[in-house]
Coordinates of C-alpha atoms and ligand atoms in Angstrom, one line a residue:
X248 CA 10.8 -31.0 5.0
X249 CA 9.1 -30.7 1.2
X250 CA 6.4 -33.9 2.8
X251 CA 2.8 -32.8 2.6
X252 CA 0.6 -34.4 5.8
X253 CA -2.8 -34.8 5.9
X254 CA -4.1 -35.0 9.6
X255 CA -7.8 -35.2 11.1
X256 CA -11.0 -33.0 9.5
X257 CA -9.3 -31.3 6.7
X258 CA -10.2 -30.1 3.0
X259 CA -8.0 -31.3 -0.3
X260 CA -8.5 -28.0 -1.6
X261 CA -7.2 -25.5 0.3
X262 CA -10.5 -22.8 0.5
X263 CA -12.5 -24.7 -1.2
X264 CA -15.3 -26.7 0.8
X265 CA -13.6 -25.6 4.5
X266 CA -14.9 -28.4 7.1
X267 CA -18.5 -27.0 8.2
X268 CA -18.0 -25.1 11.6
X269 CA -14.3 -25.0 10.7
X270 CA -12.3 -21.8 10.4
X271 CA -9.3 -22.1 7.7
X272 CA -6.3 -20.8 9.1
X273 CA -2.8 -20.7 6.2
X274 CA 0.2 -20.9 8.1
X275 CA 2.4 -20.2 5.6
X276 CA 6.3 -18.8 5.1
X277 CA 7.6 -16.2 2.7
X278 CA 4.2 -14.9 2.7
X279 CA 2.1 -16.9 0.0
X280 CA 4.8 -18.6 -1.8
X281 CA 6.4 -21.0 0.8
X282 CA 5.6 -24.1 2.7
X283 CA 2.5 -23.9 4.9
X284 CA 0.0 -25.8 5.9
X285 CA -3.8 -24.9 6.3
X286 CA -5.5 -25.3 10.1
X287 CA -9.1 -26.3 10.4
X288 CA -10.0 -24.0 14.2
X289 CA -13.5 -24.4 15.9
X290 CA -12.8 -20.9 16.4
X291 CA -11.2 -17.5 14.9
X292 CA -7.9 -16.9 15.5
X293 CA -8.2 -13.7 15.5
X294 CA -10.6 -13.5 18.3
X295 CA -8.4 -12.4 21.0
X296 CA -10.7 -10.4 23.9
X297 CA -7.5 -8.5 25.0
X298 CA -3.9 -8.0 24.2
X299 CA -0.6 -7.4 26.5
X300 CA 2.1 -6.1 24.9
X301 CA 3.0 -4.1 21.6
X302 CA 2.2 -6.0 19.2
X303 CA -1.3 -5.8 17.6
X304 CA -3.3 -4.9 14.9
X305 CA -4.1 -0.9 14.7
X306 CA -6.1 0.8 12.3
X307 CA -4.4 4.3 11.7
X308 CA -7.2 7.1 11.0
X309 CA -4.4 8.8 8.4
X310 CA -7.4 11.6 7.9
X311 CA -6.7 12.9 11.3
X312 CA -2.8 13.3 10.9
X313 CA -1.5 16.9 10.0
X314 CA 1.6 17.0 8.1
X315 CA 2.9 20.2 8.1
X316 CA 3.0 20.5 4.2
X317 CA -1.1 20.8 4.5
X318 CA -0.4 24.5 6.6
X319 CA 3.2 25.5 4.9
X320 CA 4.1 25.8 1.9
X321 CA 7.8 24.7 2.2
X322 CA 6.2 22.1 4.8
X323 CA 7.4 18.7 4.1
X324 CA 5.2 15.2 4.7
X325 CA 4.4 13.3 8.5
X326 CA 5.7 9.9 8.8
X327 CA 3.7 7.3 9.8
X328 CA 5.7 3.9 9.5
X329 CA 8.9 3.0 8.5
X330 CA 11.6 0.0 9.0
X331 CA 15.4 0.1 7.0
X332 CA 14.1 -0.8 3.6
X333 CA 10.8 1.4 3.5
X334 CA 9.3 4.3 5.1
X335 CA 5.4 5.3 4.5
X336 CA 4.3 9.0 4.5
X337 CA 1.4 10.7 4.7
X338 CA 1.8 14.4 2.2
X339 CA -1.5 17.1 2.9
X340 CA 0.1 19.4 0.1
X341 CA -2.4 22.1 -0.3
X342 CA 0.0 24.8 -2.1
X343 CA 2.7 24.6 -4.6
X344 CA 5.6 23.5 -3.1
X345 CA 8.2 26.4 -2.9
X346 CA 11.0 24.4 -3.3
X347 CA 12.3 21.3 -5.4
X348 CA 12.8 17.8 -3.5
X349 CA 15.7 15.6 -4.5
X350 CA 15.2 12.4 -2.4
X351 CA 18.3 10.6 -1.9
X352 CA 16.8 8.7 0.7
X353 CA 15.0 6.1 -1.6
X354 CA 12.8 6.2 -4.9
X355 CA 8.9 7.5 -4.2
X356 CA 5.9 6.5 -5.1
X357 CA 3.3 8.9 -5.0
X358 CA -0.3 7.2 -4.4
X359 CA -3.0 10.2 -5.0
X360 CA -5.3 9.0 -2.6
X361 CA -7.4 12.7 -3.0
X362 CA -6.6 15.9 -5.2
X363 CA -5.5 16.3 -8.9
X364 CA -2.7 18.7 -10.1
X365 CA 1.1 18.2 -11.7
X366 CA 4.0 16.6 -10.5
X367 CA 7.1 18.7 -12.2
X368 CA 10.3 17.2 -12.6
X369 CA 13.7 17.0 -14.5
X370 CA 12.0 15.0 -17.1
X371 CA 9.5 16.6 -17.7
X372 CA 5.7 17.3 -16.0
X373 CA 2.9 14.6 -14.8
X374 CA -0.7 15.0 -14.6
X375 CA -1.9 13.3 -11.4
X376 CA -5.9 12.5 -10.7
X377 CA -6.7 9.9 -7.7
X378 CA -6.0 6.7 -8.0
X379 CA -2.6 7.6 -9.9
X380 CA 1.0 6.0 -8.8
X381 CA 4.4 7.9 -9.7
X382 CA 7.3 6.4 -9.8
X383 CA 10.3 9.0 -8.7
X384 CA 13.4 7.0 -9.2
X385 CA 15.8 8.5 -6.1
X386 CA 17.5 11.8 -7.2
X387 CA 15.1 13.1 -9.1
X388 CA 14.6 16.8 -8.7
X389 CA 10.9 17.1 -8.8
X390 CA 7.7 19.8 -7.6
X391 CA 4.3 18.9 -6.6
X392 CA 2.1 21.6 -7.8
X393 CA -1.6 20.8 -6.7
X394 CA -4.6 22.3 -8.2
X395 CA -6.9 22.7 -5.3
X396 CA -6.4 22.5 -1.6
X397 CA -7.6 19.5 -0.3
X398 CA -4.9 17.0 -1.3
X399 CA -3.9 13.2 0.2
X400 CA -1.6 11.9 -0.9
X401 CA 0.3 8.3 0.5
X402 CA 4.1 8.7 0.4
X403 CA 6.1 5.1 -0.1
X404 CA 9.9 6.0 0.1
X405 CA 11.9 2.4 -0.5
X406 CA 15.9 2.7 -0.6
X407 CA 16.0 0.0 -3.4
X408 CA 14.7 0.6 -6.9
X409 CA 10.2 0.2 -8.0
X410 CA 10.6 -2.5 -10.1
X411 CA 7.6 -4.7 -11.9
X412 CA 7.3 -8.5 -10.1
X413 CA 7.1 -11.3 -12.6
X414 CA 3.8 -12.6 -14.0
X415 CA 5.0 -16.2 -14.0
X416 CA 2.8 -18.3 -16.6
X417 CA 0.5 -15.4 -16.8
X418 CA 3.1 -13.5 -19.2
X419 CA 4.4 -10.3 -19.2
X420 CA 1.4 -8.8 -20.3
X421 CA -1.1 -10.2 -17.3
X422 CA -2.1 -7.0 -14.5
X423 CA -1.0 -4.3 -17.5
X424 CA 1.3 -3.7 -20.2
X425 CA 4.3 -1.8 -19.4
X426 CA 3.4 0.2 -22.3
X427 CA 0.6 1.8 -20.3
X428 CA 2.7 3.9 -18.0
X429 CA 2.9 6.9 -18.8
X430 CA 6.5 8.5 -19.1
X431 CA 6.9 12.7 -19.1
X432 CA 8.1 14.2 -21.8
X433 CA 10.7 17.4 -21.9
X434 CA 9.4 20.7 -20.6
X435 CA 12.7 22.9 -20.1
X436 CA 12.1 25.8 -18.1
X437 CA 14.1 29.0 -18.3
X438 CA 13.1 31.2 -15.5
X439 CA 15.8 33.5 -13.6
X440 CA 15.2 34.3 -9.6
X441 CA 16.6 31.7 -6.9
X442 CA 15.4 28.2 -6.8
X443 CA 15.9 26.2 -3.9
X444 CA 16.2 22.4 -4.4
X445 CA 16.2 20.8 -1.7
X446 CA 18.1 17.5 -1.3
X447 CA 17.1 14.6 1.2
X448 CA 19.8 12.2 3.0
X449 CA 19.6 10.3 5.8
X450 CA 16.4 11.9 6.3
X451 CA 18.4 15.4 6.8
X452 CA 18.2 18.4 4.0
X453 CA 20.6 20.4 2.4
X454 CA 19.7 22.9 0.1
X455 CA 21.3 24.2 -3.4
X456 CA 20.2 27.5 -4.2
X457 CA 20.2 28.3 -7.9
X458 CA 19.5 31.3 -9.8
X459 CA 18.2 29.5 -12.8
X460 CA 14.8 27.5 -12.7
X461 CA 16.7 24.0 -12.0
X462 CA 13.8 22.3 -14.4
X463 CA 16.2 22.9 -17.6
X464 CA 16.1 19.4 -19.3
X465 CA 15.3 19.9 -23.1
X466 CA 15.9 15.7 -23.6
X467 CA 16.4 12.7 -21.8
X468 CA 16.8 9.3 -23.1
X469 CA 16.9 6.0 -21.4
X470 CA 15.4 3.9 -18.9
X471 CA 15.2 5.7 -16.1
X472 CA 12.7 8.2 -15.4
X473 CA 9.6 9.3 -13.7
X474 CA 6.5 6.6 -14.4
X475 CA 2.6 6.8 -13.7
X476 CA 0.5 4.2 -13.7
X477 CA -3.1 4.4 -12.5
X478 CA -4.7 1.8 -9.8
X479 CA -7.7 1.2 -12.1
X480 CA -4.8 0.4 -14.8
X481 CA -3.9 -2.9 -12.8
X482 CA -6.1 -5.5 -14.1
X483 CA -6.9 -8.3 -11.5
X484 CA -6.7 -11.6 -11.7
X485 CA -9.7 -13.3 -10.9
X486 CA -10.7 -16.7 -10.9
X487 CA -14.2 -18.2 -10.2
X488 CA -13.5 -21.3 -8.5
X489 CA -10.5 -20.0 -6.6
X490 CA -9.8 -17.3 -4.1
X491 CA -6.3 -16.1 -5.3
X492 CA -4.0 -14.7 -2.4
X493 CA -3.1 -11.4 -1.9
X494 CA 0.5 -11.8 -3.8
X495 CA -1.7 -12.5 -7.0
X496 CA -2.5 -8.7 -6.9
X497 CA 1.2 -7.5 -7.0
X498 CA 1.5 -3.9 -8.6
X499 CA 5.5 -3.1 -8.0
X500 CA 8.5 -4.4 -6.3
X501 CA 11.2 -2.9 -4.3
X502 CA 14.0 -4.3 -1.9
X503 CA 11.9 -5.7 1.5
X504 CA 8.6 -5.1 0.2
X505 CA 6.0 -5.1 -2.4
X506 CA 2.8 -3.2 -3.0
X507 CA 0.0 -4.4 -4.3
X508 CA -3.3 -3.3 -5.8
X509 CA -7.0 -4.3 -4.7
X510 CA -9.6 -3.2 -7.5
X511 CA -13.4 -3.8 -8.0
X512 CA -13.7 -7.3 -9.1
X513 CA -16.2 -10.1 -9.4
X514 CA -16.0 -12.6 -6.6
X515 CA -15.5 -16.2 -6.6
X516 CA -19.0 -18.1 -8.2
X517 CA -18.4 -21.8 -6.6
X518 CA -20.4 -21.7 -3.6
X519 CA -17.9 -23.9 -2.0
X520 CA -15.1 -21.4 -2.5
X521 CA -14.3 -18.8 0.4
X522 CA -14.6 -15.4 -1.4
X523 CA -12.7 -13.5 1.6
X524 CA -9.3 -13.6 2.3
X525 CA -8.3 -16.5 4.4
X526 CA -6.8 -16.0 8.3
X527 CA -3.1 -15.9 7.7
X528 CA -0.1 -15.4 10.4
X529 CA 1.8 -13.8 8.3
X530 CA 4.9 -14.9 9.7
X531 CA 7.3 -13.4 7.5
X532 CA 5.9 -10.1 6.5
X533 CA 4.0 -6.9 8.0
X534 CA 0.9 -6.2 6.2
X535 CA 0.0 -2.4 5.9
X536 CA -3.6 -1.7 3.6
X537 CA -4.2 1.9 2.7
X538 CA -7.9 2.2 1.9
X539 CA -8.4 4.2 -0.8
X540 CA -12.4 4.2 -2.3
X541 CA -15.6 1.7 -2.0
X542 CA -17.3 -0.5 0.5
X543 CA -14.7 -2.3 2.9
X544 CA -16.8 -5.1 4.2
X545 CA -14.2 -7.1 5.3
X546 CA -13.2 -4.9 8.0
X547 CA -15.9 -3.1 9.9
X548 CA -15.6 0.5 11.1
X549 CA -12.8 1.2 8.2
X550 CA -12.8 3.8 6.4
X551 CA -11.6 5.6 3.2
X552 CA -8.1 6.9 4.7
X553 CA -7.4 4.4 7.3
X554 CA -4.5 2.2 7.3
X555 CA -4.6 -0.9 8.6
X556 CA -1.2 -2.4 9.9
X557 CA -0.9 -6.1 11.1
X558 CA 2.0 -7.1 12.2
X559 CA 4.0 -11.0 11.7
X560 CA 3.1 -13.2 14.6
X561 CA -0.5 -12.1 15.1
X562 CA -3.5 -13.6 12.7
X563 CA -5.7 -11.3 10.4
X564 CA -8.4 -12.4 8.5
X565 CA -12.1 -11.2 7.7
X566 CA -14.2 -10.2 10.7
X567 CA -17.2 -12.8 11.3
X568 CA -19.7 -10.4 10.1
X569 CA -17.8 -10.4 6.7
X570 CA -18.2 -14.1 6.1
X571 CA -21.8 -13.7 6.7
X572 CA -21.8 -10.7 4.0
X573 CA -19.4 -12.2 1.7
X574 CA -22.4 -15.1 0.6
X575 CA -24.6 -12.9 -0.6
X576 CA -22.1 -10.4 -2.8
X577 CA -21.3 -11.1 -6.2
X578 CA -18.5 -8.3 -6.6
X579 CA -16.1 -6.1 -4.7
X580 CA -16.0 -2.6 -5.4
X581 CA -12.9 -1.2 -2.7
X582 CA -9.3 0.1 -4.2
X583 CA -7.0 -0.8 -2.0
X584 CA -3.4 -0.3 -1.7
X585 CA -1.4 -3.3 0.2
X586 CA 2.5 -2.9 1.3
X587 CA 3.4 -6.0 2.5
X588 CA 7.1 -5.1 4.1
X589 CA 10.2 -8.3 5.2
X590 CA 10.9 -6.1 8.2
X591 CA 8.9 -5.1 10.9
X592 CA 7.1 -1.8 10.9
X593 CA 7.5 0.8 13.6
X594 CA 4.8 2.9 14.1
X595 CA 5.4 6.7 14.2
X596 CA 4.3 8.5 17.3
X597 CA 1.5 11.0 15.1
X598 CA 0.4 7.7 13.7
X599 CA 0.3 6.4 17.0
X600 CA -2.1 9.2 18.2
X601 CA -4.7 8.5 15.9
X602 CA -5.1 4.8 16.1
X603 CA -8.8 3.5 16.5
X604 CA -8.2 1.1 19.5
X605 CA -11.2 -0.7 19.3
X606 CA -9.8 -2.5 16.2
X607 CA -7.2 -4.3 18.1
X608 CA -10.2 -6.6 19.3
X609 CA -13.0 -6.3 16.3
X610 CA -12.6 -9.7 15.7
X611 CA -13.8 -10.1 19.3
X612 CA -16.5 -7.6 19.1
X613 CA -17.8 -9.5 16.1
X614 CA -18.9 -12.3 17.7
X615 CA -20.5 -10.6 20.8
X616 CA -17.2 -11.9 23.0
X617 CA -16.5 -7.9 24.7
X618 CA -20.3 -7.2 26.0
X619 CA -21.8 -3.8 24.7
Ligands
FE2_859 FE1 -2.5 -10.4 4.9

């Protein structure tokens, strides 16, 4: 099954020199690093004019959901995706939390999307500004303490362990040094009163009340722990004669999903390379981007604090507009933050309420296929 055919108008170079009036389509397995093969369309596959049925691309305006942690202090965060190996959350904190969250559920990642402030936890406290990741490993007793009100931040619970992907022949140094995460350092705390921590299972809580400040660790050693790492930290990898696929841009790991990190970047110089991402099927994986700052001109009518969610079995790919734009820019500027998850997604019914519709059929729009 390993043969490699070469059929009708094609190019050598996969996105390089794409037949003119040819749209390059990778159908590809296991994401980006399987078999595929590349299509040469007369059209865009993603040009449907409608859709039957529940699967389809939806752009999530995450700006308009209200977790209840943005009114309540003890509030806790809104869901807005999930499958069995990850769920995504959406956190408004805009008080210190009153109690201290023990997820058992999974390990976190915090993405500050917006706000600054201090995540407190057994190992010690974390200054957060936007554009930060932190790493909770699961049963960590931790507190986020914002300093203002207006706070977003992008909750990823997976049940297995953040881990950092292999850099292959780039070495181990390539994206960042692990050196550059920032671990906390012991801050014991020795209040008296009663401390609730509160400890999620199953997606239930239970709650230990103590009547010392539970934030008593005077030193940890070992290799587990809290970790922050900031988005601009994750240096890409860029070449100028070669669009590199989204895998290339892997920030962590976990058990049925990755995340990965889109920051300003030159594009591609060879006026025969594409410098936008290629229309994939992603038939293995659903592909969730959180936009988090800059220009999106791949997607029109995006936003900073959308989410965009296509699901396996139905093509993405720039909007026809974006190919147009792409010829004349010589860099990106957006932050993005990818979750590409084995399992499908299901769509939580908040998120469900503030989905722009007209995305489903941009592609469409694009080309003048819908009318006015
Ligand atoms: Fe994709």
């Amino acid at each position: 099954m390993d043969v490699v055919h070469s059929k009708g108008k094609v190019t050598k170079q996969a996105h390089v020199g794409v037949p003119e009036g040819t749209y390059e389509e990778e159908h590809g397995r296991e994401t980006f690093f399987g078999r595929a093969s590349h299509l040469y369309r007369t059209h865009p596959p993603t040009a449907w004019t409608r859709i039957e049925g529940k699967l389809r691309p939806r752009a999530i305006n995450v700006n308009e959901m209200k977790p209840d942690d943005q009114t309540q202090e003890d509030g806790f965060w809104q869901l807005i995706a999930g499958n069995q190996d990850v769920r995504l959350y959406v956190s408004r904190r805009s008080r210190p939390m009153t109690y201290f969250l023990r997820d058992a559920d999974g390990d976190l990642c915090y993405f500050i999307h917006r706000g600054s402030g201090t995540l407190e936890s057994d190992y010690g406290p974390l200054a957060f500004t936007p554009g930060d990741y932190l790493i909770i490993p699961k049963g960590t007793t931790h507190r986020v303490v914002p300093e203002g009100d207006d706070n977003f931040f992008f909750v990823i619970e997976g049940t297995g362990e953040y881990r950092l992907p292999d850099r292959g022949l780039m070495g181990k140094h390539a994206h960042f040094d692990p050196g550059v995460m920032v671990v906390p350092e012991p801050d014991p705390h020795d209040e008296e009163g009663e401390f609730e921590v509160r400890v999620k299972r199953d997606n239930e809580f239970t709650s230990l009340f103590f009547a010392w400040h539970p934030l008593d660790v005077v030193g940890w050693q070992g290799d587990v722990s809290p970790v922050k790492l900031n988005i601009l930290d994750h240096r890409p990898v860029y070449s100028p004669s070669y669009h590199m696929p989204p895998s290339a841009h892997c920030t962590w790991e976990n058990d049925g999903f990755v995340i990965c990190s889109f920051v300003p970047r030159p594009l591609e110089e060879d006026p025969e390379v594409l410098k936008v991402p290629f229309y994939h099927a992603n038939i293995d994986a659903d592909e969730i981007l959180f936009y988090h700052e800059g220009n999106f001109f791949s997607r029109a009518g995006i936003d900073v604090g959308f989410i965009t969610l296509h699901p396996q079995g139905i093509h993405h790919g720039p909007q026809p507009a974006a190919i147009e734009a792409s010829k004349s820019k010589l860099r990106t500027d957006e932050v993005a933050v990818m979750v590409e998850t084995h399992h499908p997604l299901v769509v939580s019914s908040e998120a469900d309420a503030v989905v722009a519709t007209e995305y489903e059929t941009s592609w469409a729009a694009g080309m003048g296929l819908l009318g006015d």
